[in-house]
Amino acid sequence: NGELLGYIEFGAELGWFDASIREILGLEVLAAVHKPMSSAASFAVGQRVFGFPGQWEDHPQLALLNQTMASVPPTVFPAWEAFVQGQGPEVAEVRHQGSLWAVGFLPLQDHAGRTVASLALLKNRDAFVARRNQLVVGCLVLVVGLIAMVSLVLVLRVRRIARAVQTSQQAQ
């Protein structure tokens, strides 16, 4: 709600913070420093001291600080790079090897209010898509069944009316 709660040390506390987000929200978390706000030398020190998983050369705008997933879908990075450059949305969907991922990007600011890093929050959407497809098929079957029932009722009713008219005409 716009209230400053405190600061996170990018090295020591980021792993704990990301793991907590994963545990509480069920989201995979990636954290990266924005390269214009750091240097290769600083990153190398952090990598040696804190074990950052990324390499400085991996991405043009980002250097990966932490990740909660063993294998990151590479399609996340172009969307993240666009976000860092101010050209991409805060939420995106990416596909990798047939899986659909929803990705939200969250900027992290320093004490001066400069965006120095960001988080990518990932949610695998495969289970949601499969369930949605099941519901759509179920709804379609239900609609077709209802249309068939209404049609049958109408046909039977029209036949009954036709017989009543025919009987009435014969009686006259």
mmCIF file of C-alpha atoms in Angstrom:
data_model
loop_
_atom_site.group_PDB
_atom_site.id
_atom_site.type_symbol
_atom_site.label_atom_id
_atom_site.label_comp_id
_atom_site.label_asym_id
_atom_site.label_seq_id
_atom_site.Cartn_x
_atom_site.Cartn_y
_atom_site.Cartn_z
ATOM 1 C CA ASN A 1 0.000 0.000 0.000
ATOM 2 C CA GLY A 2 2.888 2.334 -0.681
ATOM 3 C CA GLU A 3 4.305 2.053 2.847
ATOM 4 C CA LEU A 4 8.021 1.320 3.171
ATOM 5 C CA LEU A 5 8.481 -1.765 5.321
ATOM 6 C CA GLY A 6 12.234 -2.081 5.096
ATOM 7 C CA TYR A 7 15.048 -3.051 2.790
ATOM 8 C CA ILE A 8 16.281 -6.343 1.413
ATOM 9 C CA GLU A 9 19.972 -7.077 1.112
ATOM 10 C CA PHE A 10 20.259 -8.453 -2.410
ATOM 11 C CA GLY A 11 22.757 -11.071 -1.363
ATOM 12 C CA ALA A 12 21.939 -12.409 2.059
ATOM 13 C CA GLU A 13 18.175 -12.040 2.336
ATOM 14 C CA LEU A 14 16.988 -12.416 -1.240
ATOM 15 C CA GLY A 15 17.070 -16.227 -1.217
ATOM 16 C CA TRP A 16 14.997 -16.371 1.954
ATOM 17 C CA PHE A 17 12.571 -13.763 0.597
ATOM 18 C CA ASP A 18 12.097 -15.611 -2.709
ATOM 19 C CA ALA A 19 11.624 -18.954 -0.951
ATOM 20 C CA SER A 20 8.996 -17.363 1.317
ATOM 21 C CA ILE A 21 7.086 -15.986 -1.675
ATOM 22 C CA ARG A 22 7.185 -19.429 -3.278
ATOM 23 C CA GLU A 23 5.939 -21.107 -0.108
ATOM 24 C CA ILE A 24 3.181 -18.603 0.669
ATOM 25 C CA LEU A 25 1.907 -17.801 -2.844
ATOM 26 C CA GLY A 26 2.919 -20.927 -4.751
ATOM 27 C CA LEU A 27 4.808 -18.872 -7.326
ATOM 28 C CA GLU A 28 8.247 -19.464 -8.758
ATOM 29 C CA VAL A 29 10.478 -16.442 -8.207
ATOM 30 C CA LEU A 30 13.424 -15.088 -10.154
ATOM 31 C CA ALA A 31 15.381 -12.052 -8.989
ATOM 32 C CA ALA A 32 17.753 -10.044 -11.148
ATOM 33 C CA VAL A 33 19.723 -6.852 -10.863
ATOM 34 C CA HIS A 34 19.362 -4.384 -13.717
ATOM 35 C CA LYS A 35 22.795 -4.098 -15.308
ATOM 36 C CA PRO A 36 22.779 -0.297 -15.671
ATOM 37 C CA MET A 37 22.504 -0.149 -11.862
ATOM 38 C CA SER A 38 25.439 -2.484 -11.156
ATOM 39 C CA SER A 39 28.726 -3.646 -12.633
ATOM 40 C CA ALA A 40 30.292 -6.894 -13.719
ATOM 41 C CA ALA A 41 32.839 -6.587 -10.896
ATOM 42 C CA SER A 42 30.135 -6.103 -8.224
ATOM 43 C CA PHE A 43 28.169 -9.006 -9.619
ATOM 44 C CA ALA A 44 31.274 -11.217 -9.598
ATOM 45 C CA VAL A 45 31.796 -10.439 -5.905
ATOM 46 C CA GLY A 46 28.153 -11.249 -5.152
ATOM 47 C CA GLN A 47 28.391 -14.417 -7.186
ATOM 48 C CA ARG A 48 31.452 -15.546 -5.232
ATOM 49 C CA VAL A 49 30.033 -14.580 -1.812
ATOM 50 C CA PHE A 50 26.332 -15.422 -2.273
ATOM 51 C CA GLY A 51 26.380 -17.910 -5.150
ATOM 52 C CA PHE A 52 24.272 -15.978 -7.662
ATOM 53 C CA PRO A 53 23.153 -18.520 -10.292
ATOM 54 C CA GLY A 54 23.365 -16.254 -13.336
ATOM 55 C CA GLN A 55 26.259 -15.086 -15.438
ATOM 56 C CA TRP A 56 26.826 -11.406 -16.181
ATOM 57 C CA GLU A 57 26.937 -12.089 -19.932
ATOM 58 C CA ASP A 58 23.706 -14.165 -20.098
ATOM 59 C CA HIS A 59 21.296 -11.281 -20.761
ATOM 60 C CA PRO A 60 21.747 -7.718 -22.045
ATOM 61 C CA GLN A 61 19.799 -5.915 -19.277
ATOM 62 C CA LEU A 62 19.653 -8.450 -16.417
ATOM 63 C CA ALA A 63 21.986 -10.430 -14.187
ATOM 64 C CA LEU A 64 20.225 -13.247 -12.345
ATOM 65 C CA LEU A 65 20.606 -13.075 -8.561
ATOM 66 C CA ASN A 66 18.332 -15.877 -7.405
ATOM 67 C CA GLN A 67 15.809 -18.413 -8.662
ATOM 68 C CA THR A 68 13.463 -20.821 -6.932
ATOM 69 C CA MET A 69 13.121 -23.190 -9.893
ATOM 70 C CA ALA A 70 15.755 -25.557 -11.223
ATOM 71 C CA SER A 71 15.181 -24.738 -14.881
ATOM 72 C CA VAL A 72 13.932 -21.349 -16.011
ATOM 73 C CA PRO A 73 11.917 -21.181 -19.248
ATOM 74 C CA PRO A 74 14.195 -19.135 -21.538
ATOM 75 C CA THR A 75 11.174 -17.396 -23.070
ATOM 76 C CA VAL A 76 10.785 -15.459 -19.800
ATOM 77 C CA PHE A 77 13.899 -13.391 -20.441
ATOM 78 C CA PRO A 78 12.859 -11.489 -23.609
ATOM 79 C CA ALA A 79 9.642 -10.377 -21.860
ATOM 80 C CA TRP A 80 11.622 -9.442 -18.739
ATOM 81 C CA GLU A 81 14.193 -7.511 -20.784
ATOM 82 C CA ALA A 82 11.351 -5.556 -22.440
ATOM 83 C CA PHE A 83 9.906 -4.772 -18.989
ATOM 84 C CA VAL A 84 13.288 -3.535 -17.734
ATOM 85 C CA GLN A 85 13.579 -1.231 -20.753
ATOM 86 C CA GLY A 86 10.072 0.127 -20.100
ATOM 87 C CA GLN A 87 8.710 -1.390 -23.307
ATOM 88 C CA GLY A 88 6.936 -4.440 -21.939
ATOM 89 C CA PRO A 89 3.903 -5.064 -19.750
ATOM 90 C CA GLU A 90 4.030 -5.923 -16.065
ATOM 91 C CA VAL A 91 2.238 -9.205 -16.782
ATOM 92 C CA ALA A 92 2.907 -11.523 -19.706
ATOM 93 C CA GLU A 93 2.295 -15.067 -20.849
ATOM 94 C CA VAL A 94 5.107 -17.117 -22.316
ATOM 95 C CA ARG A 95 5.270 -20.618 -23.731
ATOM 96 C CA HIS A 96 8.096 -23.091 -23.421
ATOM 97 C CA GLN A 97 8.093 -26.724 -24.532
ATOM 98 C CA GLY A 98 4.301 -26.808 -24.690
ATOM 99 C CA SER A 99 3.804 -25.269 -21.247
ATOM 100 C CA LEU A 100 2.122 -21.929 -20.637
ATOM 101 C CA TRP A 101 3.531 -19.632 -17.962
ATOM 102 C CA ALA A 102 1.999 -16.462 -16.538
ATOM 103 C CA VAL A 103 4.760 -14.033 -15.560
ATOM 104 C CA GLY A 104 4.455 -10.901 -13.468
ATOM 105 C CA PHE A 105 7.303 -8.445 -13.083
ATOM 106 C CA LEU A 106 7.814 -6.466 -9.906
ATOM 107 C CA PRO A 107 10.359 -3.615 -9.797
ATOM 108 C CA LEU A 108 12.583 -3.324 -6.725
ATOM 109 C CA GLN A 109 13.772 0.136 -5.733
ATOM 110 C CA ASP A 110 16.690 1.335 -3.669
ATOM 111 C CA HIS A 111 16.481 3.902 -0.868
ATOM 112 C CA ALA A 112 16.584 6.725 -3.463
ATOM 113 C CA GLY A 113 13.580 5.332 -5.328
ATOM 114 C CA ARG A 114 15.586 4.096 -8.342
ATOM 115 C CA THR A 115 14.575 0.750 -9.809
ATOM 116 C CA VAL A 116 17.732 -1.316 -9.400
ATOM 117 C CA ALA A 117 16.378 -4.824 -9.725
ATOM 118 C CA SER A 118 13.176 -6.724 -10.331
ATOM 119 C CA LEU A 119 11.419 -9.956 -9.553
ATOM 120 C CA ALA A 120 9.779 -12.211 -12.088
ATOM 121 C CA LEU A 121 6.930 -14.185 -10.518
ATOM 122 C CA LEU A 122 5.975 -17.269 -12.538
ATOM 123 C CA LYS A 123 2.927 -19.509 -12.398
ATOM 124 C CA ASN A 124 2.559 -22.568 -14.592
ATOM 125 C CA ARG A 125 -0.854 -22.311 -16.266
ATOM 126 C CA ASP A 126 -1.041 -25.852 -17.685
ATOM 127 C CA ALA A 127 -3.378 -27.190 -14.982
ATOM 128 C CA PHE A 128 -5.593 -24.106 -15.317
ATOM 129 C CA VAL A 129 -5.749 -24.430 -19.115
ATOM 130 C CA ALA A 130 -6.552 -28.148 -18.888
ATOM 131 C CA ARG A 131 -9.320 -27.510 -16.334
ATOM 132 C CA ARG A 132 -10.700 -24.615 -18.383
ATOM 133 C CA ASN A 133 -10.787 -26.830 -21.473
ATOM 134 C CA GLN A 134 -12.635 -29.535 -19.507
ATOM 135 C CA LEU A 135 -15.187 -26.979 -18.340
ATOM 136 C CA VAL A 136 -15.668 -25.623 -21.870
ATOM 137 C CA VAL A 137 -16.250 -29.128 -23.240
ATOM 138 C CA GLY A 138 -18.616 -29.895 -20.360
ATOM 139 C CA CYS A 139 -20.555 -26.698 -20.979
ATOM 140 C CA LEU A 140 -20.777 -27.424 -24.695
ATOM 141 C CA VAL A 141 -22.102 -30.930 -24.012
ATOM 142 C CA LEU A 142 -24.617 -29.482 -21.566
ATOM 143 C CA VAL A 143 -25.757 -26.819 -24.057
ATOM 144 C CA VAL A 144 -26.098 -29.360 -26.874
ATOM 145 C CA GLY A 145 -28.059 -31.636 -24.525
ATOM 146 C CA LEU A 146 -30.356 -28.791 -23.466
ATOM 147 C CA ILE A 147 -30.926 -27.737 -27.080
ATOM 148 C CA ALA A 148 -31.749 -31.340 -27.993
ATOM 149 C CA MET A 149 -34.196 -31.624 -25.090
ATOM 150 C CA VAL A 150 -35.910 -28.310 -25.881
ATOM 151 C CA SER A 151 -36.111 -29.291 -29.556
ATOM 152 C CA LEU A 152 -37.645 -32.671 -28.668
ATOM 153 C CA VAL A 153 -40.193 -31.031 -26.382
ATOM 154 C CA LEU A 154 -41.095 -28.521 -29.105
ATOM 155 C CA VAL A 155 -41.429 -31.246 -31.758
ATOM 156 C CA LEU A 156 -43.663 -33.319 -29.483
ATOM 157 C CA ARG A 157 -45.753 -30.280 -28.613
ATOM 158 C CA VAL A 158 -46.145 -29.235 -32.264
ATOM 159 C CA ARG A 159 -47.183 -32.796 -33.194
ATOM 160 C CA ARG A 160 -49.745 -32.797 -30.429
ATOM 161 C CA ILE A 161 -51.142 -29.458 -31.601
ATOM 162 C CA ALA A 162 -51.157 -30.735 -35.206
ATOM 163 C CA ARG A 163 -53.121 -33.838 -34.161
ATOM 164 C CA ALA A 164 -55.571 -31.688 -32.209
ATOM 165 C CA VAL A 165 -56.090 -29.450 -35.274
ATOM 166 C CA GLN A 166 -56.488 -32.476 -37.531
ATOM 167 C CA THR A 167 -58.987 -34.084 -35.160
ATOM 168 C CA SER A 168 -60.889 -30.799 -34.963
ATOM 169 C CA GLN A 169 -60.998 -30.495 -38.747
ATOM 170 C CA GLN A 170 -62.246 -34.063 -39.140
ATOM 171 C CA ALA A 171 -64.923 -33.454 -36.556
ATOM 172 C CA GLN A 172 -66.191 -30.419 -38.489
#
